[in-house]
Tab-separated table of C-alpha atoms and ligand atoms in Angstrom:
chain	number	residue	atom	x	y	z
A	1	MET	CA	0.131	0.035	-0.019
A	2	ILE	CA	1.153	3.481	-1.022
A	3	PRO	CA	2.208	5.431	2.306
A	4	ALA	CA	0.025	8.383	3.402
A	5	VAL	CA	0.432	11.377	5.520
A	6	SER	CA	-1.950	13.551	6.983
A	7	ASP	CA	0.048	16.611	8.118
A	8	PRO	CA	1.413	19.405	6.152
A	9	ALA	CA	4.596	19.614	8.085
A	10	THR	CA	5.515	15.806	7.726
A	11	LEU	CA	4.911	16.169	3.864
A	12	ARG	CA	7.173	19.006	3.651
A	13	ARG	CA	10.004	17.731	5.350
A	14	GLN	CA	9.688	14.420	3.347
A	15	VAL	CA	9.601	16.488	-0.044
A	16	ARG	CA	12.557	18.684	1.326
A	17	GLN	CA	14.595	15.361	1.974
A	18	TRP	CA	13.841	14.327	-1.687
A	19	ARG	CA	15.194	17.496	-2.697
A	20	ALA	CA	18.223	17.604	-0.709
A	21	ALA	CA	19.046	14.086	-2.498
A	22	GLY	CA	18.672	15.991	-5.774
A	23	GLU	CA	15.143	14.500	-6.543
A	24	THR	CA	12.213	16.449	-8.114
A	25	THR	CA	8.773	16.399	-7.309
A	26	ALA	CA	5.374	16.510	-8.917
A	27	LEU	CA	2.129	16.961	-7.236
A	28	VAL	CA	-1.260	15.967	-8.559
A	29	PRO	CA	-3.907	17.500	-6.624
A	30	THR	CA	-7.199	15.583	-6.465
A	31	MET	CA	-10.383	15.006	-4.543
A	32	GLY	CA	-10.024	11.254	-4.532
A	33	ASP	CA	-12.308	8.547	-5.933
A	34	LEU	CA	-9.880	7.953	-8.339
A	35	HIS	CA	-10.296	6.897	-11.810
A	36	GLN	CA	-8.246	6.370	-15.094
A	37	GLY	CA	-7.997	10.000	-15.545
A	38	HIS	CA	-6.609	10.666	-12.289
A	39	LEU	CA	-4.133	7.851	-13.025
A	40	ARG	CA	-3.181	9.193	-16.379
A	41	LEU	CA	-2.163	12.500	-14.434
A	42	VAL	CA	-0.260	10.251	-12.146
A	43	ALA	CA	1.645	8.613	-15.143
A	44	ALA	CA	2.157	12.363	-16.506
A	45	ALA	CA	3.706	13.282	-13.321
A	46	ARG	CA	5.944	10.310	-13.177
A	47	GLU	CA	7.249	11.205	-16.633
A	48	ARG	CA	8.196	14.661	-15.518
A	49	ALA	CA	9.707	14.376	-11.901
A	50	ALA	CA	11.708	11.772	-9.688
A	51	ARG	CA	8.750	11.809	-7.087
A	52	VAL	CA	5.033	12.127	-7.085
A	53	VAL	CA	2.839	13.126	-4.373
A	54	VAL	CA	-1.013	12.601	-4.631
A	55	SER	CA	-2.957	14.765	-2.421
A	56	ILE	CA	-6.591	13.343	-1.700
A	57	PHE	CA	-8.693	16.139	-0.118
A	58	VAL	CA	-12.443	17.050	-0.435
A	59	ASN	CA	-12.351	20.473	-0.250
A	60	PRO	CA	-15.325	22.267	1.638
A	61	LEU	CA	-14.068	25.706	0.563
A	62	GLN	CA	-14.895	24.946	-3.176
A	63	PHE	CA	-18.703	23.521	-2.608
A	64	GLY	CA	-21.574	26.050	-2.618
A	65	PRO	CA	-24.809	25.782	-0.377
A	66	GLY	CA	-26.709	22.694	-1.768
A	67	GLU	CA	-23.759	21.225	-3.609
A	68	ASP	CA	-22.606	17.601	-3.091
A	69	TYR	CA	-19.892	18.158	-0.462
A	70	GLU	CA	-21.622	15.408	1.874
A	71	GLN	CA	-22.072	13.054	-0.814
A	72	TYR	CA	-18.704	13.484	-2.603
A	73	PRO	CA	-17.285	9.774	-2.492
A	74	ARG	CA	-14.630	9.623	0.065
A	75	VAL	CA	-12.674	6.069	-0.352
A	76	LEU	CA	-9.154	6.696	0.771
A	77	GLU	CA	-8.228	2.966	1.214
A	78	ARG	CA	-9.474	2.203	-2.180
A	79	ASP	CA	-7.763	4.878	-3.850
A	80	ARG	CA	-4.096	4.031	-2.107
A	81	ALA	CA	-4.829	0.467	-3.361
A	82	ARG	CA	-5.465	1.876	-6.798
A	83	LEU	CA	-2.310	4.042	-6.869
A	84	ALA	CA	-0.067	1.169	-5.861
A	85	ASP	CA	1.114	0.118	-9.297
A	86	GLU	CA	1.090	3.917	-10.767
A	87	GLY	CA	4.503	4.798	-9.477
A	88	ALA	CA	3.366	7.446	-6.915
A	89	ASP	CA	5.444	7.842	-3.785
A	90	LEU	CA	3.149	9.274	-1.190
A	91	VAL	CA	-0.466	10.321	-0.598
A	92	PHE	CA	-1.196	13.424	1.147
A	93	ALA	CA	-4.728	13.285	2.862
A	94	PRO	CA	-5.234	16.010	5.554
A	95	SER	CA	-8.295	16.545	7.665
A	96	VAL	CA	-10.220	19.801	7.041
A	97	GLU	CA	-9.004	20.957	10.552
A	98	ALA	CA	-5.283	20.362	9.354
A	99	LEU	CA	-5.866	22.626	6.374
A	100	TYR	CA	-8.036	25.037	8.066
A	101	PRO	CA	-7.321	25.278	11.645
A	102	ARG	CA	-9.143	28.569	12.100
A	103	GLY	CA	-12.172	26.813	10.271
A	104	VAL	CA	-13.413	27.037	6.876
A	105	ASP	CA	-15.498	30.689	7.149
A	106	ALA	CA	-12.538	32.128	8.980
A	107	THR	CA	-9.633	31.162	6.543
A	108	THR	CA	-7.816	33.686	4.209
A	109	ARG	CA	-9.328	33.163	0.508
A	110	LEU	CA	-7.790	34.034	-2.906
A	111	THR	CA	-9.485	35.841	-5.726
A	112	VAL	CA	-8.566	35.372	-9.249
A	113	PRO	CA	-10.031	38.354	-11.022
A	114	ASP	CA	-11.387	37.878	-14.853
A	115	LEU	CA	-11.030	33.855	-14.512
A	116	GLU	CA	-13.224	33.055	-11.301
A	117	ALA	CA	-16.707	34.848	-12.244
A	118	VAL	CA	-17.235	33.579	-15.771
A	119	LEU	CA	-18.559	30.052	-17.109
A	120	CYS	CA	-18.668	27.558	-14.244
A	121	GLY	CA	-17.891	30.448	-11.794
A	122	ALA	CA	-20.933	32.381	-12.957
A	123	GLU	CA	-22.916	29.377	-11.812
A	124	ARG	CA	-20.764	28.246	-8.708
A	125	PRO	CA	-19.833	31.632	-6.998
A	126	GLY	CA	-16.918	31.128	-4.800
A	127	HIS	CA	-15.866	27.817	-6.179
A	128	PHE	CA	-12.864	29.044	-7.841
A	129	SER	CA	-11.795	31.194	-4.906
A	130	GLY	CA	-11.987	27.946	-2.971
A	131	VAL	CA	-10.217	25.822	-5.511
A	132	ALA	CA	-7.298	28.723	-5.977
A	133	THR	CA	-6.862	28.694	-2.244
A	134	VAL	CA	-6.631	24.974	-1.494
A	135	VAL	CA	-4.383	24.574	-4.267
A	136	ALA	CA	-2.187	27.440	-3.012
A	137	LYS	CA	-2.175	25.560	0.558
A	138	LEU	CA	-1.063	22.327	-1.291
A	139	PHE	CA	1.781	24.101	-2.972
A	140	ASN	CA	2.956	25.696	0.238
A	141	ALA	CA	2.911	22.219	1.803
A	142	THR	CA	4.754	20.279	-0.910
A	143	GLU	CA	6.576	23.006	-2.663
A	144	PRO	CA	6.501	20.798	-5.671
A	145	ASP	CA	8.646	21.285	-8.978
A	146	ILE	CA	5.584	20.649	-11.163
A	147	ALA	CA	1.820	20.293	-10.391
A	148	VAL	CA	-0.407	18.243	-12.897
A	149	PHE	CA	-3.988	19.089	-13.615
A	150	GLY	CA	-6.416	17.587	-16.186
A	151	GLU	CA	-7.891	19.655	-19.021
A	152	LYS	CA	-11.398	18.326	-18.401
A	153	ASP	CA	-11.259	21.554	-15.842
A	154	TYR	CA	-10.075	23.749	-18.649
A	155	GLN	CA	-11.236	26.911	-16.461
A	156	GLN	CA	-9.596	25.722	-13.600
A	157	LEU	CA	-6.443	24.684	-15.152
A	158	LEU	CA	-6.051	28.351	-16.490
A	159	LEU	CA	-7.090	29.920	-13.254
A	160	LEU	CA	-4.452	28.124	-11.342
A	161	ARG	CA	-1.715	28.928	-13.891
A	162	ARG	CA	-2.833	32.741	-13.447
A	163	MET	CA	-2.894	32.063	-9.456
A	164	ALA	CA	0.735	30.458	-9.407
A	165	GLU	CA	2.049	33.384	-11.874
A	166	ASP	CA	0.538	36.160	-9.948
A	167	LEU	CA	1.747	34.786	-6.652
A	168	ASP	CA	5.333	33.831	-7.941
A	169	PHE	CA	4.770	30.101	-6.800
A	170	ALA	CA	8.076	28.535	-8.424
A	171	VAL	CA	6.131	25.517	-9.880
A	172	GLU	CA	5.203	24.528	-13.583
A	173	ILE	CA	1.825	23.919	-14.140
A	174	ALA	CA	1.309	21.110	-16.640
A	175	GLY	CA	-2.065	20.309	-18.405
A	176	VAL	CA	-3.142	16.771	-19.246
A	177	ALA	CA	-5.643	15.946	-21.986
A	178	THR	CA	-8.940	14.614	-20.979
A	179	VAL	CA	-9.536	10.999	-20.863
A	180	ARG	CA	-12.815	9.849	-22.328
A	181	GLU	CA	-14.877	6.894	-22.116
A	182	ASP	CA	-15.155	5.146	-25.668
A	183	ASP	CA	-18.516	6.796	-26.370
A	184	GLY	CA	-16.792	10.256	-25.559
A	185	LEU	CA	-18.251	10.895	-22.239
A	186	ALA	CA	-15.202	12.420	-20.348
A	187	LEU	CA	-14.349	10.625	-17.010
A	188	SER	CA	-15.338	12.064	-13.684
A	189	SER	CA	-16.296	11.023	-10.242
A	190	ARG	CA	-19.520	12.739	-10.795
A	191	ASN	CA	-20.389	10.435	-13.493
A	192	GLY	CA	-21.199	7.984	-10.768
A	193	TYR	CA	-24.437	9.990	-10.103
A	194	LEU	CA	-25.890	9.264	-13.402
A	195	THR	CA	-28.638	6.514	-13.776
A	196	GLU	CA	-28.261	3.807	-16.567
A	197	GLU	CA	-30.615	5.935	-18.679
A	198	GLU	CA	-28.929	9.288	-18.130
A	199	ARG	CA	-25.442	7.810	-18.605
A	200	ALA	CA	-26.540	6.759	-22.226
A	201	ARG	CA	-27.622	10.178	-22.778
A	202	ALA	CA	-24.333	11.879	-21.321
A	203	PRO	CA	-22.072	11.837	-24.219
A	204	THR	CA	-24.205	14.236	-26.239
A	205	LEU	CA	-22.470	17.047	-24.088
A	206	HIS	CA	-19.033	15.949	-25.831
A	207	ALA	CA	-20.945	15.348	-29.349
A	208	THR	CA	-22.218	18.847	-29.319
A	209	LEU	CA	-19.012	20.448	-28.436
A	210	GLN	CA	-17.051	18.618	-30.770
A	211	SER	CA	-19.986	19.590	-33.487
A	212	VAL	CA	-19.413	23.242	-32.648
A	213	ALA	CA	-15.391	22.868	-33.206
A	214	ASP	CA	-15.927	21.131	-36.250
A	215	ARG	CA	-17.964	23.903	-37.707
A	216	LEU	CA	-15.597	26.390	-36.539
A	217	MET	CA	-12.974	24.581	-38.200
A	218	ALA	CA	-15.258	24.561	-41.346
A	219	GLY	CA	-15.030	28.520	-41.110
A	220	GLU	CA	-18.297	29.358	-39.552
A	221	ARG	CA	-17.783	32.557	-37.464
A	222	ASP	CA	-21.293	33.302	-36.246
A	223	PHE	CA	-20.540	32.531	-32.392
A	224	PRO	CA	-23.805	33.420	-30.921
A	225	MET	CA	-25.734	31.265	-33.247
A	226	LEU	CA	-23.168	28.342	-33.014
A	227	GLU	CA	-23.695	28.527	-29.065
A	228	ARG	CA	-27.528	28.512	-29.552
A	229	ASP	CA	-27.653	25.736	-31.791
A	230	ALA	CA	-25.591	23.551	-29.136
A	231	MET	CA	-27.743	24.733	-26.529
A	232	ALA	CA	-30.786	23.679	-28.308
A	233	GLN	CA	-29.269	20.131	-29.023
A	234	LEU	CA	-28.585	19.641	-25.470
A	235	GLN	CA	-32.087	20.658	-24.377
A	236	GLU	CA	-33.334	18.293	-26.985
A	237	ALA	CA	-31.506	15.435	-25.393
A	238	GLY	CA	-32.913	16.180	-22.324
A	239	MET	CA	-30.016	18.050	-20.617
A	240	GLU	CA	-30.295	21.463	-18.811
A	241	PRO	CA	-27.433	23.399	-20.390
A	242	SER	CA	-25.634	25.996	-18.175
A	243	TYR	CA	-23.477	27.428	-21.118
A	244	ILE	CA	-21.802	26.731	-24.240
A	245	ALA	CA	-19.147	29.130	-24.959
A	246	ILE	CA	-16.659	29.441	-27.854
A	247	ARG	CA	-13.654	31.033	-25.997
A	248	ARG	CA	-9.862	32.025	-26.835
A	249	ALA	CA	-8.118	28.953	-25.303
A	250	HIS	CA	-5.310	30.985	-23.652
A	251	ASP	CA	-7.390	33.168	-21.584
A	252	LEU	CA	-11.073	32.319	-21.961
A	253	ALA	CA	-11.888	35.999	-23.379
A	254	ILE	CA	-14.773	36.099	-25.937
A	255	PRO	CA	-12.954	35.864	-29.334
A	256	THR	CA	-13.000	38.213	-32.332
A	257	THR	CA	-14.242	36.769	-35.638
A	258	ASP	CA	-10.845	36.945	-37.152
A	259	GLU	CA	-9.176	34.692	-34.405
A	260	ARG	CA	-7.448	31.534	-36.088
A	261	PRO	CA	-9.798	28.554	-35.079
A	262	GLU	CA	-6.712	26.747	-33.390
A	263	ALA	CA	-6.774	29.415	-30.987
A	264	LEU	CA	-10.014	28.597	-29.775
A	265	ARG	CA	-11.506	26.316	-27.124
A	266	VAL	CA	-15.413	25.279	-26.859
A	267	LEU	CA	-16.742	24.614	-23.589
A	268	GLY	CA	-19.891	23.698	-22.013
A	269	ALA	CA	-21.766	22.503	-18.783
A	270	ALA	CA	-25.047	20.913	-18.614
A	271	ARG	CA	-27.000	19.327	-15.570
A	272	LEU	CA	-28.515	15.848	-16.325
A	273	GLY	CA	-30.359	14.438	-13.209
A	274	ARG	CA	-28.225	14.789	-10.247
A	275	ALA	CA	-25.134	15.403	-11.929
A	276	ARG	CA	-23.346	18.223	-13.551
A	277	LEU	CA	-21.271	17.505	-16.310
A	278	ILE	CA	-18.659	19.798	-17.749
A	279	ASP	CA	-16.502	19.355	-20.737
A	280	ASN	CA	-14.558	21.099	-23.584
A	281	VAL	CA	-12.683	20.394	-26.816
A	282	PRO	CA	-9.776	22.093	-28.654
A	283	VAL	CA	-10.502	23.353	-32.121
A	284	GLY	CA	-8.524	21.716	-34.908
A	285	VAL	CA	-6.604	19.490	-32.610
A	286	PRO	CA	-7.182	16.121	-32.316
A	287	GLU	CA	-7.471	15.157	-28.647
A	288	PRO	CA	-5.145	11.897	-28.246
B	1	LIG	O1	-10.038	19.199	-10.124
B	1	LIG	C1	-10.031	18.836	-8.529
B	1	LIG	O2	-10.101	17.670	-8.158
B	1	LIG	C2	-9.861	19.904	-7.537
B	1	LIG	O3	-10.617	21.045	-7.843
B	1	LIG	C3	-8.717	20.482	-6.875
B	1	LIG	C4	-7.813	20.700	-7.952
B	1	LIG	C5	-8.043	18.840	-6.386
B	1	LIG	C6	-8.766	21.264	-5.785
B	1	LIG	O4	-9.660	20.581	-4.813
């Protein structure tokens, strides 16, 4: 079984020992309930650093009222067993009290202007502030050379890059392409909330985003019309779309019509039963 520590000071000591021995460390932050998508992040981390730390922490700061904080699966022993053959060196699984000793409501929080209130952030106020805060704390506890995040949470990836840059964290942030089921559905712990019937409809989100990307590649440039068409497609499939957005890939700004298609990203979120699904695709660049 892969070793686990719960105390930030113990983690920091271990990573410093590795550094003193000339070894680099990669951090893979997760909320646990690990699936193949997470294991791909661990593999990417392994390729980039001598040591790999996987953090497992269901962060109360990033859940809003009425969201699934209580229900979020907590399966630490299964996660540790799953990591056994993946080449990770250490799990960091702190308690809420260890990360927020003053209490969740009293803790200092980060804000990341421009990126935190749009798209998913518009529907989930405070969510990205909670993500930025916990990741900054994980960076301080681990002092990693590199941190690895999935592109499925594309807005999160860009926001964390911005946060690390603005706060001068000496960490490289690597993004890893989304891992999908054969029918296109992006792997996510929240897929477990889908009924069998909803699961069969869920790949429509990816198919719809991809069809927008294909139309952009074919030269279409009426972005609002493409977004409206895609929203209607999702509604026809019985989903409740929150947004479909064509954005500049490097900063999520609204693009001008003369932007190269390869500089764009198509992002979307939709509710299906109990699950809130999010996904995004590049334009003109096939996903692996
Ligand atoms: O992507 C996630 O699982 C979480 O948002 C993260 C980055 C681990 C922060 O809690």
